[in-house]
PDB file of C-alpha atoms in Angstrom:
ATOM      1  CA  UNK E   1     -11.952 -11.844 -11.317  1.00  0.00           C
ATOM      2  CA  UNK E   2     -13.060  -9.885 -14.275  1.00  0.00           C
ATOM      3  CA  UNK E   3     -10.984 -12.597 -16.570  1.00  0.00           C
ATOM      4  CA  UNK E   4     -13.157 -15.465 -14.935  1.00  0.00           C
ATOM      5  CA  UNK E   5     -16.325 -13.534 -15.085  1.00  0.00           C
ATOM      6  CA  UNK E   6     -15.986 -12.848 -19.082  1.00  0.00           C
ATOM      7  CA  UNK E   7     -15.412 -16.746 -19.410  1.00  0.00           C
ATOM      8  CA  UNK E   8     -11.848 -15.583 -21.214  1.00  0.00           C
ATOM      9  CA  UNK E   9     -10.435 -19.024 -22.890  1.00  0.00           C
ATOM     10  CA  UNK E  10      -7.126 -17.342 -23.178  1.00  0.00           C
ATOM     11  CA  UNK E  11      -5.737 -14.717 -21.240  1.00  0.00           C
ATOM     12  CA  UNK E  12      -4.319 -12.546 -24.078  1.00  0.00           C
ATOM     13  CA  UNK E  13      -3.222  -8.833 -23.502  1.00  0.00           C
ATOM     14  CA  UNK E  14      -6.388  -7.719 -25.371  1.00  0.00           C
ATOM     15  CA  UNK E  15      -8.632  -9.869 -22.972  1.00  0.00           C
ATOM     16  CA  UNK E  16      -6.724  -8.732 -20.226  1.00  0.00           C
ATOM     17  CA  UNK E  17      -6.799  -5.107 -21.274  1.00  0.00           C
ATOM     18  CA  UNK E  18     -10.507  -5.228 -21.572  1.00  0.00           C
ATOM     19  CA  UNK E  19     -11.138  -7.098 -17.963  1.00  0.00           C
ATOM     20  CA  UNK E  20      -8.845  -4.655 -16.407  1.00  0.00           C
ATOM     21  CA  UNK E  21     -10.900  -1.769 -17.718  1.00  0.00           C
ATOM     22  CA  UNK E  22     -14.242  -3.011 -17.039  1.00  0.00           C
ATOM     23  CA  UNK E  23     -12.881  -3.721 -13.373  1.00  0.00           C
ATOM     24  CA  UNK E  24     -11.894   0.092 -13.166  1.00  0.00           C
ATOM     25  CA  UNK E  25     -15.408   0.602 -14.543  1.00  0.00           C
ATOM     26  CA  UNK E  26     -17.120  -1.134 -11.650  1.00  0.00           C
ATOM     27  CA  UNK E  27     -14.761   0.183  -8.920  1.00  0.00           C
ATOM     28  CA  UNK E  28     -15.571   3.870  -9.762  1.00  0.00           C
ATOM     29  CA  UNK E  29     -19.036   3.107  -9.823  1.00  0.00           C
ATOM     30  CA  UNK E  30     -18.610   1.417  -6.531  1.00  0.00           C
ATOM     31  CA  UNK E  31     -16.713   4.376  -5.322  1.00  0.00           C
ATOM     32  CA  UNK E  32     -19.366   6.861  -6.334  1.00  0.00           C
ATOM     33  CA  UNK E  33     -22.212   4.961  -4.623  1.00  0.00           C
ATOM     34  CA  UNK E  34     -20.821   3.752  -1.751  1.00  0.00           C
ATOM     35  CA  UNK E  35     -17.737   5.703  -0.810  1.00  0.00           C
ATOM     36  CA  UNK E  36     -17.371   3.842   2.676  1.00  0.00           C
ATOM     37  CA  UNK E  37     -17.717   0.314   1.270  1.00  0.00           C
ATOM     38  CA  UNK E  38     -15.129   1.020  -1.314  1.00  0.00           C
ATOM     39  CA  UNK E  39     -12.920   2.261   1.862  1.00  0.00           C
ATOM     40  CA  UNK E  40     -13.514  -0.866   3.551  1.00  0.00           C
ATOM     41  CA  UNK E  41     -12.895  -3.369   0.094  1.00  0.00           C
ATOM     42  CA  UNK E  42      -9.817  -1.533  -0.652  1.00  0.00           C
ATOM     43  CA  UNK E  43      -8.584  -2.142   3.308  1.00  0.00           C
ATOM     44  CA  UNK E  44      -9.304  -5.909   2.580  1.00  0.00           C
ATOM     45  CA  UNK E  45      -7.628  -5.956  -1.002  1.00  0.00           C
ATOM     46  CA  UNK E  46      -4.468  -4.166   0.534  1.00  0.00           C
ATOM     47  CA  UNK E  47      -4.142  -6.480   3.539  1.00  0.00           C
ATOM     48  CA  UNK E  48      -4.834  -9.499   1.199  1.00  0.00           C
ATOM     49  CA  UNK E  49      -2.081  -8.252  -1.490  1.00  0.00           C
ATOM     50  CA  UNK E  50       0.485  -7.543   1.279  1.00  0.00           C
ATOM     51  CA  UNK E  51       0.108 -11.231   2.571  1.00  0.00           C
ATOM     52  CA  UNK E  52       0.960 -12.402  -0.575  1.00  0.00           C
ATOM     53  CA  UNK E  53       3.837 -10.510  -0.884  1.00  0.00           C
ATOM     54  CA  UNK E  54       4.908 -11.207   2.948  1.00  0.00           C
ATOM     55  CA  UNK E  55       4.761 -14.889   2.429  1.00  0.00           C
ATOM     56  CA  UNK E  56       6.143 -14.827  -1.454  1.00  0.00           C
ATOM     57  CA  UNK E  57       2.823 -16.191  -2.680  1.00  0.00           C
ATOM     58  CA  UNK E  58       0.623 -15.734  -5.926  1.00  0.00           C
ATOM     59  CA  UNK E  59      -3.028 -15.380  -5.930  1.00  0.00           C
ATOM     60  CA  UNK E  60      -3.061 -18.671  -8.285  1.00  0.00           C
ATOM     61  CA  UNK E  61      -1.842 -20.538  -6.142  1.00  0.00           C
ATOM     62  CA  UNK E  62      -5.166 -20.286  -4.068  1.00  0.00           C
ATOM     63  CA  UNK E  63      -7.555 -20.026  -6.587  1.00  0.00           C
ATOM     64  CA  UNK E  64      -6.520 -24.327  -7.591  1.00  0.00           C
ATOM     65  CA  UNK E  65      -7.443 -26.725  -5.208  1.00  0.00           C
ATOM     66  CA  UNK E  66      -4.667 -28.516  -3.369  1.00  0.00           C
ATOM     67  CA  UNK E  67      -3.428 -31.831  -5.217  1.00  0.00           C
ATOM     68  CA  UNK E  68      -0.653 -33.634  -3.816  1.00  0.00           C
ATOM     69  CA  UNK E  69      -0.972 -36.278  -6.404  1.00  0.00           C
ATOM     70  CA  UNK E  70      -0.499 -33.391  -9.351  1.00  0.00           C
ATOM     71  CA  UNK E  71       2.158 -32.174  -7.343  1.00  0.00           C
ATOM     72  CA  UNK E  72       4.139 -35.150  -7.053  1.00  0.00           C
ATOM     73  CA  UNK E  73       3.951 -35.718 -10.659  1.00  0.00           C
ATOM     74  CA  UNK E  74       4.989 -32.528 -11.405  1.00  0.00           C
ATOM     75  CA  UNK E  75       7.959 -33.142  -9.398  1.00  0.00           C
ATOM     76  CA  UNK E  76       8.546 -36.271 -10.999  1.00  0.00           C
ATOM     77  CA  UNK E  77       8.622 -34.620 -14.336  1.00  0.00           C
ATOM     78  CA  UNK E  78      10.936 -32.044 -13.359  1.00  0.00           C
ATOM     79  CA  UNK E  79      13.542 -34.515 -12.084  1.00  0.00           C
ATOM     80  CA  UNK E  80      13.380 -36.589 -14.877  1.00  0.00           C
ATOM     81  CA  UNK E  81      13.561 -33.815 -17.471  1.00  0.00           C
ATOM     82  CA  UNK E  82      16.307 -31.981 -15.298  1.00  0.00           C
ATOM     83  CA  UNK E  83      19.400 -33.323 -17.809  1.00  0.00           C
ATOM     84  CA  UNK E  84      17.670 -31.502 -20.610  1.00  0.00           C
ATOM     85  CA  UNK E  85      17.237 -28.253 -18.587  1.00  0.00           C
ATOM     86  CA  UNK E  86      20.776 -28.274 -17.798  1.00  0.00           C
ATOM     87  CA  UNK E  87      22.061 -29.037 -21.424  1.00  0.00           C
ATOM     88  CA  UNK E  88      19.413 -26.146 -22.077  1.00  0.00           C
ATOM     89  CA  UNK E  89      20.873 -23.868 -19.378  1.00  0.00           C
ATOM     90  CA  UNK E  90      24.208 -24.395 -20.258  1.00  0.00           C
ATOM     91  CA  UNK E  91      24.203 -23.961 -24.065  1.00  0.00           C
ATOM     92  CA  UNK E  92      22.163 -21.021 -23.775  1.00  0.00           C
ATOM     93  CA  UNK E  93      22.868 -18.886 -20.888  1.00  0.00           C
ATOM     94  CA  UNK E  94      25.619 -16.774 -22.511  1.00  0.00           C
ATOM     95  CA  UNK E  95      23.014 -15.180 -25.035  1.00  0.00           C
ATOM     96  CA  UNK E  96      20.147 -15.227 -22.227  1.00  0.00           C
ATOM     97  CA  UNK E  97      22.567 -13.483 -19.932  1.00  0.00           C
ATOM     98  CA  UNK E  98      24.075 -11.114 -22.440  1.00  0.00           C
ATOM     99  CA  UNK E  99      21.124  -8.561 -22.761  1.00  0.00           C
ATOM    100  CA  UNK E 100      20.406  -8.544 -19.007  1.00  0.00           C
ATOM    101  CA  UNK E 101      24.458  -7.179 -18.344  1.00  0.00           C
ATOM    102  CA  UNK E 102      23.936  -4.572 -20.761  1.00  0.00           C
ATOM    103  CA  UNK E 103      20.481  -3.305 -19.225  1.00  0.00           C
ATOM    104  CA  UNK E 104      21.237  -3.984 -15.770  1.00  0.00           C
ATOM    105  CA  UNK E 105      22.767  -0.571 -14.922  1.00  0.00           C
ATOM    106  CA  UNK E 106      19.640   0.921 -16.441  1.00  0.00           C
ATOM    107  CA  UNK E 107      16.572   1.692 -13.885  1.00  0.00           C
ATOM    108  CA  UNK E 108      13.690   2.155 -16.541  1.00  0.00           C
ATOM    109  CA  UNK E 109      12.185  -1.207 -16.744  1.00  0.00           C
ATOM    110  CA  UNK E 110      10.108  -0.176 -20.047  1.00  0.00           C
ATOM    111  CA  UNK E 111      13.752   0.208 -21.452  1.00  0.00           C
ATOM    112  CA  UNK E 112      14.652  -3.302 -20.395  1.00  0.00           C
ATOM    113  CA  UNK E 113      11.710  -4.736 -22.460  1.00  0.00           C
ATOM    114  CA  UNK E 114      11.743  -2.908 -25.595  1.00  0.00           C
ATOM    115  CA  UNK E 115      15.580  -3.209 -25.707  1.00  0.00           C
ATOM    116  CA  UNK E 116      15.915  -6.806 -24.846  1.00  0.00           C
ATOM    117  CA  UNK E 117      13.445  -8.696 -27.283  1.00  0.00           C
ATOM    118  CA  UNK E 118      14.987  -7.254 -30.545  1.00  0.00           C
ATOM    119  CA  UNK E 119      18.406  -8.074 -28.936  1.00  0.00           C
ATOM    120  CA  UNK E 120      17.240 -11.469 -28.538  1.00  0.00           C
ATOM    121  CA  UNK E 121      16.048 -11.562 -31.672  1.00  0.00           C
ATOM    122  CA  UNK E 122      19.376 -10.413 -33.583  1.00  0.00           C
ATOM    123  CA  UNK E 123      21.469 -12.497 -31.064  1.00  0.00           C
ATOM    124  CA  UNK E 124      19.870 -16.016 -30.978  1.00  0.00           C
ATOM    125  CA  UNK E 125      20.572 -16.731 -34.563  1.00  0.00           C
ATOM    126  CA  UNK E 126      24.168 -14.961 -34.611  1.00  0.00           C
ATOM    127  CA  UNK E 127      24.763 -17.336 -31.443  1.00  0.00           C
ATOM    128  CA  UNK E 128      23.622 -20.340 -33.068  1.00  0.00           C
ATOM    129  CA  UNK E 129      25.331 -19.713 -36.248  1.00  0.00           C
ATOM    130  CA  UNK E 130      28.677 -19.668 -34.426  1.00  0.00           C
ATOM    131  CA  UNK E 131      28.036 -22.874 -32.748  1.00  0.00           C
ATOM    132  CA  UNK E 132      27.368 -24.411 -35.804  1.00  0.00           C
ATOM    133  CA  UNK E 133      30.516 -22.968 -37.260  1.00  0.00           C
ATOM    134  CA  UNK E 134      32.175 -24.539 -34.366  1.00  0.00           C
ATOM    135  CA  UNK E 135      30.775 -27.454 -34.844  1.00  0.00           C
ATOM    136  CA  UNK E 136      31.494 -27.730 -38.525  1.00  0.00           C
ATOM    137  CA  UNK E 137      35.073 -27.135 -37.665  1.00  0.00           C
ATOM    138  CA  UNK E 138      35.547 -29.721 -34.923  1.00  0.00           C
ATOM    139  CA  UNK E 139      33.291 -32.413 -35.216  1.00  0.00           C
ATOM    140  CA  UNK E 140      33.233 -34.721 -38.264  1.00  0.00           C
ATOM    141  CA  UNK E 141      30.000 -36.502 -37.998  1.00  0.00           C
ATOM    142  CA  UNK E 142      27.438 -34.742 -39.666  1.00  0.00           C
ATOM    143  CA  UNK E 143      24.090 -35.944 -37.927  1.00  0.00           C
ATOM    144  CA  UNK E 144      25.818 -34.712 -34.203  1.00  0.00           C
ATOM    145  CA  UNK E 145      26.160 -31.536 -36.020  1.00  0.00           C
ATOM    146  CA  UNK E 146      22.592 -30.992 -36.830  1.00  0.00           C
ATOM    147  CA  UNK E 147      21.302 -32.500 -33.722  1.00  0.00           C
ATOM    148  CA  UNK E 148      23.286 -30.109 -31.574  1.00  0.00           C
ATOM    149  CA  UNK E 149      22.129 -27.110 -33.684  1.00  0.00           C
ATOM    150  CA  UNK E 150      18.430 -28.329 -33.983  1.00  0.00           C
ATOM    151  CA  UNK E 151      18.230 -28.756 -29.892  1.00  0.00           C
ATOM    152  CA  UNK E 152      19.623 -25.577 -29.236  1.00  0.00           C
ATOM    153  CA  UNK E 153      16.341 -23.208 -29.527  1.00  0.00           C
ATOM    154  CA  UNK E 154      14.269 -26.383 -28.658  1.00  0.00           C
ATOM    155  CA  UNK E 155      16.227 -26.572 -25.280  1.00  0.00           C
ATOM    156  CA  UNK E 156      16.328 -22.388 -24.730  1.00  0.00           C
ATOM    157  CA  UNK E 157      12.295 -22.653 -24.848  1.00  0.00           C
ATOM    158  CA  UNK E 158      12.297 -25.667 -22.736  1.00  0.00           C
ATOM    159  CA  UNK E 159      15.098 -24.427 -20.008  1.00  0.00           C
ATOM    160  CA  UNK E 160      12.985 -21.242 -19.713  1.00  0.00           C
ATOM    161  CA  UNK E 161       9.537 -23.395 -18.957  1.00  0.00           C
ATOM    162  CA  UNK E 162      11.485 -25.635 -16.814  1.00  0.00           C
ATOM    163  CA  UNK E 163      12.770 -22.562 -14.686  1.00  0.00           C
ATOM    164  CA  UNK E 164       9.149 -20.900 -14.257  1.00  0.00           C
ATOM    165  CA  UNK E 165       7.793 -24.457 -13.510  1.00  0.00           C
ATOM    166  CA  UNK E 166      10.430 -25.049 -10.996  1.00  0.00           C
ATOM    167  CA  UNK E 167       9.405 -21.488  -9.193  1.00  0.00           C
ATOM    168  CA  UNK E 168       5.689 -22.649  -9.103  1.00  0.00           C
ATOM    169  CA  UNK E 169       6.206 -25.779  -8.132  1.00  0.00           C
ATOM    170  CA  UNK E 170       8.103 -24.698  -5.419  1.00  0.00           C
ATOM    171  CA  UNK E 171       5.578 -22.103  -4.114  1.00  0.00           C
ATOM    172  CA  UNK E 172       2.827 -25.075  -4.363  1.00  0.00           C
ATOM    173  CA  UNK E 173       5.251 -26.930  -1.793  1.00  0.00           C
ATOM    174  CA  UNK E 174       5.568 -24.051   0.406  1.00  0.00           C
ATOM    175  CA  UNK E 175       1.764 -23.383   0.363  1.00  0.00           C
ATOM    176  CA  UNK E 176       0.457 -27.175   0.717  1.00  0.00           C
ATOM    177  CA  UNK E 177       3.197 -27.419   4.179  1.00  0.00           C
ATOM    178  CA  UNK E 178       1.530 -24.401   5.295  1.00  0.00           C
ATOM    179  CA  UNK E 179      -1.940 -25.165   4.279  1.00  0.00           C
ATOM    180  CA  UNK E 180      -3.419 -25.157   7.694  1.00  0.00           C
ATOM    181  CA  UNK E 181      -1.577 -22.209   9.173  1.00  0.00           C
ATOM    182  CA  UNK E 182      -3.313 -19.387  10.483  1.00  0.00           C
ATOM    183  CA  UNK E 183      -1.714 -16.945   7.497  1.00  0.00           C
ATOM    184  CA  UNK E 184      -2.672 -18.932   4.730  1.00  0.00           C
ATOM    185  CA  UNK E 185      -6.131 -19.658   6.003  1.00  0.00           C
ATOM    186  CA  UNK E 186      -6.629 -15.719   6.363  1.00  0.00           C
ATOM    187  CA  UNK E 187      -5.300 -15.026   2.700  1.00  0.00           C
ATOM    188  CA  UNK E 188      -8.105 -17.862   1.671  1.00  0.00           C
ATOM    189  CA  UNK E 189     -10.976 -15.752   3.751  1.00  0.00           C
ATOM    190  CA  UNK E 190      -9.601 -12.489   2.461  1.00  0.00           C
ATOM    191  CA  UNK E 191      -9.432 -13.736  -1.178  1.00  0.00           C
ATOM    192  CA  UNK E 192     -12.946 -15.380  -0.935  1.00  0.00           C
ATOM    193  CA  UNK E 193     -14.000 -12.036   0.524  1.00  0.00           C
ATOM    194  CA  UNK E 194     -13.301 -10.206  -2.301  1.00  0.00           C
ATOM    195  CA  UNK E 195     -14.027 -12.527  -4.988  1.00  0.00           C
ATOM    196  CA  UNK E 196     -17.416 -12.712  -3.181  1.00  0.00           C
ATOM    197  CA  UNK E 197     -18.143  -8.920  -3.602  1.00  0.00           C
ATOM    198  CA  UNK E 198     -17.009  -8.743  -7.410  1.00  0.00           C
ATOM    199  CA  UNK E 199     -19.695 -11.067  -7.923  1.00  0.00           C
ATOM    200  CA  UNK E 200     -22.027  -8.948  -6.064  1.00  0.00           C
ATOM    201  CA  UNK E 201     -20.694  -5.827  -8.086  1.00  0.00           C
ATOM    202  CA  UNK E 202     -20.824  -7.318 -11.152  1.00  0.00           C
ATOM    203  CA  UNK E 203     -24.650  -8.483 -10.979  1.00  0.00           C
ATOM    204  CA  UNK E 204     -25.527  -4.989 -10.381  1.00  0.00           C
TER     205      UNK E 204
END
């Protein structure tokens, strides 16, 4: 809510940090002035988040207006670009999975993040160099070598985007088909109650 309230054009990490800090300050003030109201509000937020988790729905889905036309277009894009996604997945999955395999027995999630990023930065160029050497050895047509190597990093980024987009589209489908169910109506009502209360608090 505070990101929208502050009219942040880009959801960058510094802006998110500022919005979170402002939200905490507002809620602290709310607790100090009206502890009973704060408790009731907290229970509403808890009920809302529990419903989201139980139904595996993200908050952003409820934020946007339902549009079957847009959803159908998104599905069409996913279907039409599936071959390129498959190309990116097959060619990049060894390098994508390796850091996860190395860190899968480590429970500390912070270590995963700090380890995986530099590992990717190091392994990707090495991996692509190996692919290029193999192409150079086994392929005589020069333009195939360069096209293939050029497509590798592009297809990797596309495969990641495609996977995230697929999850979002699937979530939208589940929400759209269950839109009129009591559970989803309750979620929308709870979300409106939370946002209305945040608007009220930020006006003070």
